[in-house]
Short mmCIF file of C-alpha atoms and ligand atoms in Angstrom, two decimals:
data_model
loop_
_atom_site.label_atom_id
_atom_site.label_comp_id
_atom_site.label_asym_id
_atom_site.label_seq_id
_atom_site.Cartn_x
_atom_site.Cartn_y
_atom_site.Cartn_z
CA MET A 8 103.06 -21.45 -164.89
CA SER A 9 104.25 -23.23 -167.63
CA THR A 10 102.66 -23.14 -171.05
CA GLN A 11 102.41 -25.91 -173.21
CA ASN A 12 105.23 -26.07 -175.73
CA GLU A 13 104.15 -29.01 -178.03
CA ASN A 14 103.62 -28.01 -182.38
CA ARG A 15 101.01 -30.77 -182.43
CA ARG A 16 97.49 -29.99 -182.95
CA LEU A 17 95.90 -32.18 -180.13
CA THR A 18 93.18 -34.75 -181.24
CA ALA A 19 90.16 -36.48 -179.47
CA PRO A 20 92.07 -39.71 -179.54
CA ASP A 21 94.46 -37.58 -177.60
CA ILE A 22 92.23 -36.13 -175.09
CA ARG A 23 90.14 -40.13 -175.08
CA ALA A 24 93.56 -41.16 -173.96
CA ARG A 25 93.79 -38.74 -171.18
CA LYS A 26 91.19 -41.02 -168.80
CA GLY A 27 91.84 -40.91 -165.37
CA GLY A 28 95.64 -38.81 -166.04
CA GLU A 29 96.84 -35.56 -165.64
CA PRO A 30 93.41 -33.10 -165.40
CA ILE A 31 92.40 -31.43 -168.88
CA VAL A 32 92.42 -27.72 -168.82
CA SER A 33 89.81 -26.29 -171.14
CA LEU A 34 88.06 -23.12 -171.70
CA THR A 35 85.67 -21.22 -173.69
CA SER A 36 87.28 -18.48 -176.67
CA TYR A 37 85.30 -17.17 -179.26
CA HIS A 38 87.57 -14.74 -181.13
CA ALA A 39 91.24 -15.00 -182.94
CA HIS A 40 93.08 -13.27 -180.33
CA THR A 41 91.35 -14.59 -176.98
CA ALA A 42 92.38 -18.18 -179.32
CA ARG A 43 96.14 -17.44 -179.11
CA ILE A 44 96.29 -16.35 -175.59
CA VAL A 45 93.95 -19.48 -174.37
CA ASP A 46 95.91 -22.30 -176.63
CA ALA A 47 99.12 -21.38 -174.46
CA TYR A 48 97.99 -23.08 -171.56
CA CYS A 49 94.81 -25.50 -172.43
CA ASP A 50 94.32 -28.87 -173.74
CA LEU A 51 91.16 -27.91 -175.52
CA ILE A 52 89.07 -24.74 -176.77
CA LEU A 53 85.18 -24.94 -177.04
CA VAL A 54 83.57 -22.36 -179.14
CA GLY A 55 80.00 -22.76 -176.85
CA ASP A 56 76.83 -21.80 -178.14
CA SER A 57 77.23 -19.82 -174.67
CA LEU A 58 78.46 -17.21 -177.55
CA GLY A 59 75.26 -16.18 -177.96
CA MET A 60 74.59 -15.04 -174.30
CA VAL A 61 78.29 -13.64 -173.75
CA MET A 62 79.07 -11.94 -177.72
CA HIS A 63 75.22 -11.01 -178.15
CA GLY A 64 73.42 -11.15 -174.88
CA LEU A 65 70.86 -13.00 -176.20
CA GLU A 66 68.71 -14.96 -172.96
CA THR A 67 69.35 -18.27 -173.89
CA THR A 68 71.43 -20.07 -176.09
CA VAL A 69 68.18 -21.46 -178.22
CA PRO A 70 68.45 -18.94 -181.13
CA VAL A 71 72.12 -19.69 -181.77
CA THR A 72 72.63 -20.92 -185.80
CA LEU A 73 75.22 -22.99 -187.43
CA GLU A 74 76.55 -19.94 -189.22
CA MET A 75 77.15 -18.28 -185.86
CA MET A 76 78.84 -21.25 -184.86
CA ILE A 77 80.87 -21.59 -188.06
CA LEU A 78 82.03 -18.04 -188.12
CA GLN A 79 83.58 -17.79 -184.21
CA GLY A 80 84.48 -22.08 -184.74
CA GLN A 81 86.80 -20.02 -187.61
CA ALA A 82 88.41 -17.46 -185.66
CA VAL A 83 89.42 -19.45 -182.88
CA MET A 84 90.95 -22.20 -185.65
CA ARG A 85 92.77 -18.90 -186.84
CA GLY A 86 93.92 -17.56 -182.92
CA SER A 87 94.92 -21.46 -181.89
CA LYS A 88 97.56 -23.70 -183.40
CA ARG A 89 97.98 -26.48 -180.49
CA ALA A 90 94.40 -27.29 -178.15
CA LEU A 91 91.64 -29.18 -179.87
CA VAL A 92 89.33 -27.26 -180.58
CA VAL A 93 85.34 -28.74 -180.64
CA VAL A 94 82.52 -26.43 -181.66
CA ASP A 95 78.93 -26.55 -180.16
CA LEU A 96 76.34 -28.13 -182.57
CA PRO A 97 73.50 -25.37 -181.51
CA PHE A 98 69.85 -25.72 -180.60
CA GLY A 99 67.53 -27.13 -183.56
CA SER A 100 70.52 -28.31 -186.19
CA TYR A 101 70.74 -32.22 -184.65
CA GLU A 102 68.25 -33.50 -183.27
CA ALA A 103 65.76 -34.29 -186.07
CA SER A 104 67.47 -37.01 -186.95
CA LYS A 105 71.16 -38.80 -186.96
CA GLU A 106 71.06 -37.48 -190.40
CA GLN A 107 70.55 -33.79 -189.74
CA ALA A 108 73.10 -34.27 -186.87
CA PHE A 109 76.16 -35.66 -189.55
CA ALA A 110 74.91 -33.11 -192.01
CA SER A 111 75.57 -30.00 -189.55
CA ALA A 112 78.64 -31.87 -188.40
CA SER A 113 79.76 -32.04 -191.59
CA ARG A 114 79.77 -28.58 -192.48
CA ILE A 115 81.66 -27.52 -189.00
CA LEU A 116 84.14 -30.09 -189.50
CA LYS A 117 84.65 -28.90 -193.15
CA GLU A 118 84.50 -25.34 -192.76
CA THR A 119 86.24 -24.35 -189.93
CA GLY A 120 88.80 -27.09 -189.85
CA CYS A 121 88.20 -27.84 -185.84
CA GLY A 122 88.59 -31.21 -184.12
CA ALA A 123 85.27 -32.72 -182.86
CA ILE A 124 81.91 -31.24 -182.06
CA LYS A 125 79.92 -30.96 -178.65
CA ILE A 126 76.26 -32.16 -178.80
CA GLU A 127 73.83 -31.70 -175.01
CA GLY A 128 72.01 -34.64 -174.50
CA GLY A 129 72.10 -38.56 -173.31
CA ARG A 130 69.89 -41.48 -174.08
CA ARG A 131 68.07 -40.09 -176.82
CA LEU A 132 71.17 -39.08 -178.53
CA ALA A 133 73.61 -42.03 -177.91
CA GLU A 134 72.39 -43.31 -181.58
CA THR A 135 73.18 -40.33 -183.14
CA VAL A 136 76.92 -40.39 -181.22
CA SER A 137 77.21 -43.49 -182.40
CA PHE A 138 76.05 -42.85 -185.67
CA LEU A 139 77.95 -39.71 -186.12
CA ALA A 140 81.06 -41.16 -184.49
CA GLU A 141 81.12 -44.22 -186.53
CA ARG A 142 81.50 -41.70 -190.06
CA GLY A 143 84.48 -39.68 -188.44
CA VAL A 144 82.97 -36.93 -186.41
CA PRO A 145 84.80 -36.83 -183.10
CA VAL A 146 81.70 -36.49 -180.84
CA MET A 147 81.92 -34.76 -177.02
CA GLY A 148 78.76 -35.53 -175.07
CA HIS A 149 77.51 -32.97 -172.40
CA VAL A 150 75.08 -34.05 -169.77
CA GLY A 151 73.89 -32.69 -166.74
CA LEU A 152 72.45 -29.14 -166.93
CA THR A 153 71.97 -28.72 -170.60
CA PRO A 154 71.01 -25.26 -171.38
CA GLN A 155 69.34 -25.48 -174.64
CA ALA A 156 66.76 -27.30 -172.84
CA ILE A 157 65.98 -24.47 -171.12
CA ASN A 158 62.41 -24.16 -172.27
CA THR A 159 61.49 -27.66 -171.05
CA LEU A 160 63.80 -27.27 -167.92
CA GLY A 161 62.25 -23.93 -166.60
CA SER A 162 65.70 -22.45 -165.08
CA PHE A 163 69.58 -23.12 -165.21
CA ARG A 164 69.59 -25.31 -162.00
CA ALA A 165 72.12 -27.99 -160.80
CA GLN A 166 71.37 -31.61 -161.13
CA GLY A 167 70.88 -34.65 -159.23
CA ARG A 168 70.79 -32.64 -155.92
CA ASP A 169 68.90 -35.50 -154.16
CA GLU A 170 69.92 -38.94 -155.04
CA MET A 171 66.48 -39.98 -156.23
CA ASP A 172 67.75 -37.58 -159.50
CA TRP A 173 70.97 -39.44 -160.21
CA GLY A 174 69.84 -43.00 -162.00
CA PRO A 175 68.21 -40.86 -165.12
CA ILE A 176 72.00 -38.63 -165.46
CA GLU A 177 74.08 -41.77 -164.72
CA ALA A 178 72.53 -43.36 -167.52
CA ASP A 179 72.70 -40.38 -169.76
CA ALA A 180 76.36 -40.25 -169.21
CA ARG A 181 77.05 -43.77 -169.61
CA ALA A 182 74.81 -44.05 -172.89
CA VAL A 183 76.10 -41.31 -174.62
CA ALA A 184 80.11 -43.16 -173.15
CA GLU A 185 79.20 -45.99 -174.73
CA ALA A 186 77.92 -44.66 -178.18
CA GLY A 187 81.60 -43.13 -178.95
CA ALA A 188 82.31 -39.91 -177.90
CA PHE A 189 85.13 -39.12 -176.57
CA ALA A 190 84.94 -37.15 -174.02
CA ILE A 191 81.66 -36.11 -171.80
CA VAL A 192 81.02 -32.17 -169.84
CA LEU A 193 78.68 -32.51 -167.36
CA GLU A 194 77.16 -29.14 -166.24
CA ALA A 195 76.03 -28.46 -162.52
CA VAL A 196 75.57 -32.03 -161.45
CA ALA A 197 75.87 -32.62 -157.66
CA GLU A 198 79.53 -33.00 -157.07
CA PRO A 199 78.83 -36.62 -155.57
CA LEU A 200 77.20 -37.37 -158.65
CA ALA A 201 79.93 -36.04 -160.82
CA ARG A 202 82.21 -38.17 -158.61
CA ARG A 203 80.10 -41.04 -159.61
CA ILE A 204 79.82 -40.88 -163.30
CA THR A 205 83.97 -40.46 -163.80
CA SER A 206 84.69 -43.00 -161.89
CA GLN A 207 81.95 -45.49 -164.19
CA VAL A 208 82.37 -43.89 -167.37
CA SER A 209 85.50 -45.17 -169.64
CA ILE A 210 85.74 -41.24 -171.30
CA PRO A 211 87.67 -38.57 -169.52
CA THR A 212 84.40 -35.88 -167.71
CA ILE A 213 85.11 -32.81 -168.13
CA GLY A 214 83.50 -30.70 -165.41
CA ILE A 215 81.54 -26.91 -165.00
CA GLY A 216 80.37 -26.58 -161.82
CA ALA A 217 80.47 -30.74 -160.88
CA SER A 218 83.42 -32.17 -159.43
CA PRO A 219 87.05 -31.69 -158.75
CA ALA A 220 87.08 -35.68 -159.33
CA CYS A 221 86.12 -34.64 -162.75
CA ASP A 222 89.09 -35.75 -165.77
CA GLY A 223 89.11 -31.71 -166.34
CA GLN A 224 87.24 -28.86 -166.01
CA ILE A 225 86.06 -25.88 -168.11
CA LEU A 226 84.89 -22.54 -167.79
CA VAL A 227 83.38 -19.89 -169.75
CA LEU A 228 86.55 -17.50 -170.58
CA GLU A 229 84.02 -14.20 -169.98
CA ASP A 230 83.40 -15.52 -166.42
CA MET A 231 86.22 -16.35 -165.29
CA LEU A 232 88.03 -13.48 -166.66
CA GLY A 233 85.42 -10.98 -164.55
CA LEU A 234 83.60 -9.78 -167.69
CA SER A 235 80.23 -11.16 -167.30
CA PRO A 236 78.29 -8.90 -165.34
CA ARG A 237 76.23 -12.49 -163.39
CA VAL A 238 77.92 -15.91 -163.42
CA PRO A 239 76.87 -19.25 -161.86
CA LYS A 240 77.86 -20.13 -158.53
CA PHE A 241 80.12 -22.58 -159.74
CA VAL A 242 82.51 -19.47 -161.16
CA LYS A 243 85.44 -18.85 -159.96
CA ARG A 244 86.94 -15.44 -161.74
CA PHE A 245 90.08 -15.72 -162.05
CA GLY A 246 90.78 -11.94 -163.23
CA SER A 247 88.58 -8.47 -163.51
CA LEU A 248 87.88 -7.73 -167.19
CA GLY A 249 85.61 -5.84 -166.57
CA PRO A 250 86.91 -3.25 -164.08
CA SER A 251 89.45 -2.71 -166.15
CA ILE A 252 88.06 -2.42 -169.60
CA GLU A 253 86.16 0.05 -167.90
CA VAL A 254 88.85 2.07 -166.30
CA ALA A 255 90.30 1.94 -169.84
CA VAL A 256 87.67 3.30 -171.75
CA LYS A 257 86.81 5.85 -169.21
CA ASN A 258 90.62 7.63 -169.71
CA TYR A 259 90.37 7.23 -173.31
CA ALA A 260 86.89 9.01 -173.42
CA GLN A 261 88.45 11.79 -171.02
CA GLU A 262 91.67 12.11 -173.24
CA VAL A 263 89.27 12.39 -176.66
CA ARG A 264 87.44 15.20 -174.67
CA ALA A 265 90.32 17.22 -173.46
CA ARG A 266 92.26 16.57 -176.78
CA THR A 267 95.53 14.88 -175.10
CA PHE A 268 94.43 12.13 -177.59
CA PRO A 269 95.88 11.29 -180.28
CA GLY A 270 99.58 12.25 -179.21
CA ALA A 271 102.34 14.19 -181.40
CA GLU A 272 103.80 9.86 -180.92
CA HIS A 273 100.12 8.54 -182.14
CA VAL A 274 100.09 11.14 -185.49
CA TYR A 275 101.85 10.52 -188.50
CA PRO A 276 104.08 13.84 -189.50
CA MET A 277 104.48 14.59 -193.17
CA ARG A 278 107.96 13.28 -194.70
CA GLN A 279 110.93 16.23 -194.19
CA ALA A 280 111.23 16.84 -198.02
CA THR A 281 107.57 17.27 -198.59
CA ILE A 282 107.12 19.55 -195.70
CA ALA A 283 109.79 21.64 -197.57
CA LYS A 284 107.68 21.73 -200.86
CA LEU A 285 104.36 22.61 -199.25
CA PRO A 286 103.33 25.99 -200.22
CA GLU A 287 103.03 28.72 -197.82
CA ARG A 288 99.50 28.72 -195.26
CA GLY A 289 97.50 31.12 -197.58
CA LYS A 290 99.98 31.23 -200.82
CA GLY A 291 99.02 27.91 -202.02
CA PRO A 292 96.02 26.65 -204.25
CA SER A 293 93.11 26.72 -202.09
CA ARG A 294 90.80 23.04 -201.56
CA ALA A 295 87.39 24.98 -202.07
O1 KIV B 330 78.37 -23.28 -174.50
C1 KIV B 330 79.51 -23.85 -173.35
O2 KIV B 330 80.01 -22.66 -173.19
C2 KIV B 330 78.89 -25.07 -173.40
C3 KIV B 330 80.05 -24.91 -171.80
C4 KIV B 330 79.43 -24.25 -170.59
C5 KIV B 330 80.41 -26.19 -171.18
O3 KIV B 330 78.64 -25.90 -173.29
#
Protein backbone atom coordinates (compact mmCIF):
# COMPACT_ATOMS: atom_id res chain seq x y z
CA MET A 1 0.00 0.00 0.00
CA SER A 2 1.46 3.33 -0.98
CA THR A 3 0.63 6.79 0.28
CA GLN A 4 0.66 9.95 -1.81
CA ASN A 5 3.79 11.92 -1.00
CA GLU A 6 3.67 15.04 -3.18
CA ASN A 7 3.24 18.17 -1.06
CA ARG A 8 1.31 20.44 -3.40
CA ARG A 9 -2.48 20.32 -3.22
CA LEU A 10 -4.08 18.92 -6.38
CA THR A 11 -6.17 21.29 -8.48
CA ALA A 12 -9.20 20.87 -10.72
CA PRO A 13 -6.94 21.04 -13.84
CA ASP A 14 -4.77 18.24 -12.34
CA ILE A 15 -7.87 16.04 -12.01
CA ARG A 16 -9.09 17.06 -15.49
CA ALA A 17 -5.72 15.96 -16.92
CA ARG A 18 -6.21 12.45 -15.51
CA LYS A 19 -8.80 11.53 -18.19
CA GLY A 20 -8.04 8.00 -19.38
CA GLY A 21 -5.05 7.72 -17.02
CA GLU A 22 -4.44 6.30 -13.56
CA PRO A 23 -7.82 5.95 -11.75
CA ILE A 24 -8.83 8.96 -9.65
CA VAL A 25 -9.34 7.82 -6.05
CA SER A 26 -12.04 9.78 -4.23
CA LEU A 27 -13.97 9.55 -0.96
CA THR A 28 -16.27 11.83 0.96
CA SER A 29 -15.24 13.38 4.26
CA TYR A 30 -16.97 15.86 6.54
CA HIS A 31 -14.49 16.16 9.42
CA ALA A 32 -10.89 17.18 10.03
CA HIS A 33 -9.86 13.79 11.50
CA THR A 34 -11.23 11.65 8.67
CA ALA A 35 -9.96 14.17 6.09
CA ARG A 36 -6.42 13.72 7.45
CA ILE A 37 -6.60 9.94 6.95
CA VAL A 38 -8.34 10.08 3.57
CA ASP A 39 -5.97 12.78 2.29
CA ALA A 40 -3.00 10.42 2.43
CA TYR A 41 -4.57 8.05 -0.11
CA CYS A 42 -7.05 10.03 -2.19
CA ASP A 43 -6.76 12.47 -5.08
CA LEU A 44 -10.11 14.10 -4.41
CA ILE A 45 -12.15 14.57 -1.23
CA LEU A 46 -15.81 15.44 -1.63
CA VAL A 47 -17.60 17.29 1.14
CA GLY A 48 -20.89 15.88 -0.09
CA ASP A 49 -24.34 17.01 0.92
CA SER A 50 -24.80 13.36 1.95
CA LEU A 51 -23.57 14.81 5.25
CA GLY A 52 -27.21 15.69 5.91
CA MET A 53 -28.13 12.00 5.95
CA VAL A 54 -24.87 10.64 7.39
CA MET A 55 -24.10 13.22 10.10
CA HIS A 56 -27.53 14.61 10.84
CA GLY A 57 -29.81 11.60 10.28
CA LEU A 58 -31.95 13.42 7.71
CA GLU A 59 -34.11 11.31 5.36
CA THR A 60 -32.84 13.14 2.26
CA THR A 61 -30.26 15.78 1.29
CA VAL A 62 -32.96 18.37 0.51
CA PRO A 63 -32.83 20.22 3.90
CA VAL A 64 -29.03 20.69 3.80
CA THR A 65 -27.98 24.38 3.88
CA LEU A 66 -25.07 26.36 2.50
CA GLU A 67 -23.96 27.08 6.08
CA MET A 68 -23.75 23.34 6.86
CA MET A 69 -21.62 22.79 3.74
CA ILE A 70 -19.31 25.69 4.59
CA LEU A 71 -18.76 24.55 8.19
CA GLN A 72 -17.79 21.01 7.19
CA GLY A 73 -15.82 22.25 4.16
CA GLN A 74 -13.68 24.33 6.52
CA ALA A 75 -13.09 21.30 8.75
CA VAL A 76 -12.00 19.14 5.80
CA MET A 77 -9.68 21.84 4.49
CA ARG A 78 -8.04 22.05 7.93
CA GLY A 79 -7.58 18.28 8.03
CA SER A 80 -6.21 17.81 4.51
CA LYS A 81 -3.27 19.18 2.59
CA ARG A 82 -2.88 17.32 -0.69
CA ALA A 83 -6.19 16.19 -2.18
CA LEU A 84 -8.45 18.47 -4.19
CA VAL A 85 -11.38 19.31 -1.90
CA VAL A 86 -14.72 19.67 -3.69
CA VAL A 87 -17.76 20.98 -1.79
CA ASP A 88 -21.36 20.31 -2.88
CA LEU A 89 -23.74 23.19 -3.48
CA PRO A 90 -26.86 22.12 -1.58
CA PHE A 91 -30.42 22.02 -2.93
CA GLY A 92 -31.89 25.50 -3.34
CA SER A 93 -28.55 27.31 -3.51
CA TYR A 94 -27.97 27.26 -7.30
CA GLU A 95 -31.02 26.21 -9.33
CA ALA A 96 -32.87 29.56 -9.48
CA SER A 97 -30.33 31.30 -11.73
CA LYS A 98 -26.69 31.26 -12.79
CA GLU A 99 -26.20 34.39 -10.67
CA GLN A 100 -27.54 32.59 -7.59
CA ALA A 101 -25.16 29.72 -8.36
CA PHE A 102 -22.21 32.11 -8.61
CA ALA A 103 -23.11 33.80 -5.30
CA SER A 104 -23.29 30.43 -3.51
CA ALA A 105 -20.17 29.03 -5.18
CA SER A 106 -18.10 32.11 -4.42
CA ARG A 107 -19.12 31.93 -0.73
CA ILE A 108 -18.00 28.31 -0.62
CA LEU A 109 -14.66 29.01 -2.32
CA LYS A 110 -13.93 32.10 -0.19
CA GLU A 111 -15.10 30.76 3.18
CA THR A 112 -13.66 27.25 2.95
CA GLY A 113 -10.64 27.68 0.68
CA CYS A 114 -11.66 24.53 -1.23
CA GLY A 115 -10.68 24.07 -4.89
CA ALA A 116 -14.02 23.33 -6.60
CA ILE A 117 -17.75 22.88 -6.16
CA LYS A 118 -20.18 20.19 -7.37
CA ILE A 119 -23.73 20.64 -8.64
CA GLU A 120 -26.33 18.03 -9.58
CA GLY A 121 -28.04 18.12 -12.97
CA GLY A 122 -27.41 17.88 -16.70
CA ARG A 123 -28.63 19.90 -19.67
CA ARG A 124 -30.73 22.28 -17.59
CA LEU A 125 -27.55 23.38 -15.78
CA ALA A 126 -25.20 23.62 -18.76
CA GLU A 127 -25.53 27.40 -18.93
CA THR A 128 -24.81 27.65 -15.19
CA VAL A 129 -21.74 25.41 -15.53
CA SER A 130 -20.23 27.63 -18.24
CA PHE A 131 -21.16 30.82 -16.34
CA LEU A 132 -19.31 29.52 -13.28
CA ALA A 133 -16.34 28.04 -15.15
CA GLU A 134 -15.82 31.30 -17.10
CA ARG A 135 -15.76 33.20 -13.79
CA GLY A 136 -13.14 31.15 -12.02
CA VAL A 137 -15.27 28.48 -10.34
CA PRO A 138 -14.15 24.91 -11.13
CA VAL A 139 -17.31 22.79 -11.43
CA MET A 140 -17.76 19.06 -11.01
CA GLY A 141 -21.01 17.79 -12.56
CA HIS A 142 -23.24 15.00 -11.22
CA VAL A 143 -25.68 13.07 -13.42
CA GLY A 144 -27.60 9.78 -13.31
CA LEU A 145 -29.18 9.45 -9.89
CA THR A 146 -29.29 12.98 -8.47
CA PRO A 147 -30.42 12.63 -4.83
CA GLN A 148 -31.43 16.30 -4.49
CA ALA A 149 -34.24 15.53 -7.00
CA ILE A 150 -35.69 12.80 -4.76
CA ASN A 151 -39.06 14.55 -4.56
CA THR A 152 -39.52 14.38 -8.33
CA LEU A 153 -37.74 11.01 -8.80
CA GLY A 154 -39.79 9.30 -6.08
CA SER A 155 -37.03 6.89 -5.01
CA PHE A 156 -33.24 6.41 -5.03
CA ARG A 157 -33.20 3.94 -7.94
CA ALA A 158 -30.55 3.14 -10.54
CA GLN A 159 -30.78 5.02 -13.84
CA GLY A 160 -30.53 3.75 -17.43
CA ARG A 161 -31.25 0.08 -16.83
CA ASP A 162 -33.44 0.08 -19.97
CA GLU A 163 -31.64 1.08 -23.14
CA MET A 164 -34.51 3.33 -24.17
CA ASP A 165 -33.67 5.57 -21.13
CA TRP A 166 -30.05 6.12 -22.16
CA GLY A 167 -30.50 9.14 -24.46
CA PRO A 168 -31.31 11.82 -21.83
CA ILE A 169 -28.60 10.60 -19.43
CA GLU A 170 -25.94 10.63 -22.17
CA ALA A 171 -27.12 14.06 -23.30
CA ASP A 172 -26.88 15.34 -19.70
CA ALA A 173 -23.32 14.09 -19.29
CA ARG A 174 -22.24 15.52 -22.66
CA ALA A 175 -23.86 18.89 -21.93
CA VAL A 176 -22.07 19.26 -18.59
CA ALA A 177 -18.72 18.22 -20.11
CA GLU A 178 -19.10 20.58 -23.08
CA ALA A 179 -20.13 23.43 -20.77
CA GLY A 180 -16.73 23.31 -19.08
CA ALA A 181 -17.00 21.02 -16.04
CA PHE A 182 -13.60 19.54 -15.08
CA ALA A 183 -15.06 16.14 -14.06
CA ILE A 184 -18.44 14.49 -13.65
CA VAL A 185 -19.91 12.08 -11.10
CA LEU A 186 -22.01 9.26 -12.56
CA GLU A 187 -24.21 7.94 -9.75
CA ALA A 188 -26.18 4.67 -9.93
CA VAL A 189 -25.97 4.49 -13.73
CA ALA A 190 -26.28 1.08 -15.46
CA GLU A 191 -22.78 -0.29 -16.06
CA PRO A 192 -22.80 -0.34 -19.92
CA LEU A 193 -24.16 3.19 -20.03
CA ALA A 194 -21.52 4.49 -17.60
CA ARG A 195 -18.83 2.79 -19.71
CA ARG A 196 -20.25 4.36 -22.85
CA ILE A 197 -20.46 7.87 -21.34
CA THR A 198 -16.87 7.53 -20.11
CA SER A 199 -15.74 6.79 -23.67
CA GLN A 200 -17.77 9.70 -25.07
CA VAL A 201 -16.93 12.65 -22.81
CA SER A 202 -13.59 14.43 -22.75
CA ILE A 203 -13.52 14.92 -18.95
CA PRO A 204 -12.95 12.28 -16.22
CA THR A 205 -16.01 10.38 -15.02
CA ILE A 206 -16.09 9.50 -11.32
CA GLY A 207 -18.32 6.49 -10.73
CA ILE A 208 -20.43 5.60 -7.71
CA GLY A 209 -22.51 2.55 -8.55
CA ALA A 210 -21.48 3.02 -12.19
CA SER A 211 -18.61 1.13 -13.87
CA PRO A 212 -15.01 0.05 -13.29
CA ALA A 213 -14.36 1.70 -16.65
CA CYS A 214 -14.97 5.15 -15.12
CA ASP A 215 -11.90 7.35 -14.81
CA GLY A 216 -12.26 7.31 -11.02
CA GLN A 217 -14.41 6.01 -8.19
CA ILE A 218 -16.02 7.60 -5.14
CA LEU A 219 -17.87 6.23 -2.11
CA VAL A 220 -19.35 7.80 0.99
CA LEU A 221 -16.69 7.16 3.65
CA GLU A 222 -19.08 6.05 6.42
CA ASP A 223 -20.71 3.57 4.00
CA MET A 224 -17.44 1.90 2.99
CA LEU A 225 -16.22 1.86 6.61
CA GLY A 226 -19.27 -0.13 7.71
CA LEU A 227 -20.66 2.64 9.91
CA SER A 228 -23.87 3.34 8.00
CA PRO A 229 -26.69 0.97 8.99
CA ARG A 230 -28.18 0.73 5.46
CA VAL A 231 -26.18 1.08 2.25
CA PRO A 232 -27.01 0.87 -1.48
CA LYS A 233 -26.06 -2.24 -3.49
CA PHE A 234 -23.07 -0.47 -5.02
CA VAL A 235 -21.27 -0.02 -1.69
CA LYS A 236 -18.52 -2.45 -0.78
CA ARG A 237 -17.78 -2.40 2.94
CA PHE A 238 -14.00 -2.14 3.29
CA GLY A 239 -14.24 -1.98 7.10
CA SER A 240 -16.62 -2.71 9.96
CA LEU A 241 -16.40 0.39 12.09
CA GLY A 242 -19.96 0.08 13.42
CA PRO A 243 -19.30 -3.14 15.40
CA SER A 244 -15.84 -1.87 16.55
CA ILE A 245 -17.35 1.36 17.89
CA GLU A 246 -20.08 -0.60 19.64
CA VAL A 247 -17.53 -2.86 21.39
CA ALA A 248 -15.51 0.18 22.50
CA VAL A 249 -18.57 2.03 23.84
CA LYS A 250 -19.82 -1.10 25.64
CA ASN A 251 -16.42 -1.62 27.30
CA TYR A 252 -16.25 2.04 28.32
CA ALA A 253 -19.72 1.89 29.90
CA GLN A 254 -18.79 -1.28 31.82
CA GLU A 255 -15.58 0.25 33.15
CA VAL A 256 -17.25 3.49 34.22
CA ARG A 257 -19.94 1.51 36.07
CA ALA A 258 -17.30 -0.72 37.70
CA ARG A 259 -15.13 2.34 38.59
CA THR A 260 -12.14 0.75 36.82
CA PHE A 261 -11.95 3.73 34.47
CA PRO A 262 -10.32 6.17 34.91
CA GLY A 263 -7.29 4.26 36.20
CA ALA A 264 -4.30 5.72 38.05
CA GLU A 265 -2.60 6.40 34.70
CA HIS A 266 -5.50 8.57 33.49
CA VAL A 267 -5.70 10.98 36.44
CA TYR A 268 -3.42 13.83 37.54
CA PRO A 269 -1.58 13.17 40.82
CA MET A 270 -0.51 16.18 42.88
CA ARG A 271 3.11 17.34 42.56
CA GLN A 272 5.35 16.02 45.38
CA ALA A 273 6.07 19.48 46.85
CA THR A 274 2.36 20.26 47.02
CA ILE A 275 1.60 16.95 48.75
CA ALA A 276 4.11 17.79 51.48
CA LYS A 277 2.34 21.09 52.15
CA LEU A 278 -1.17 19.63 52.30
CA PRO A 279 -2.71 19.74 55.78
CA GLU A 280 -3.54 16.43 57.37
CA ARG A 281 -7.10 15.36 56.78
CA GLY A 282 -9.43 16.91 59.34
CA LYS A 283 -6.84 19.52 60.48
CA GLY A 284 -6.95 21.99 57.61
CA PRO A 285 -9.47 24.68 56.72
CA SER A 286 -12.80 23.27 55.66
CA ARG A 287 -14.45 24.22 52.28
CA ALA A 288 -17.90 24.39 53.83
O1 LIG B 1 -23.17 13.92 -1.45
C1 LIG B 1 -22.42 12.99 -1.77
O2 LIG B 1 -21.82 12.30 -0.94
C2 LIG B 1 -22.28 12.71 -3.19
C3 LIG B 1 -21.61 11.42 -3.58
C4 LIG B 1 -22.56 10.31 -3.39
C5 LIG B 1 -21.05 11.47 -4.95
O3 LIG B 1 -22.72 13.46 -4.01
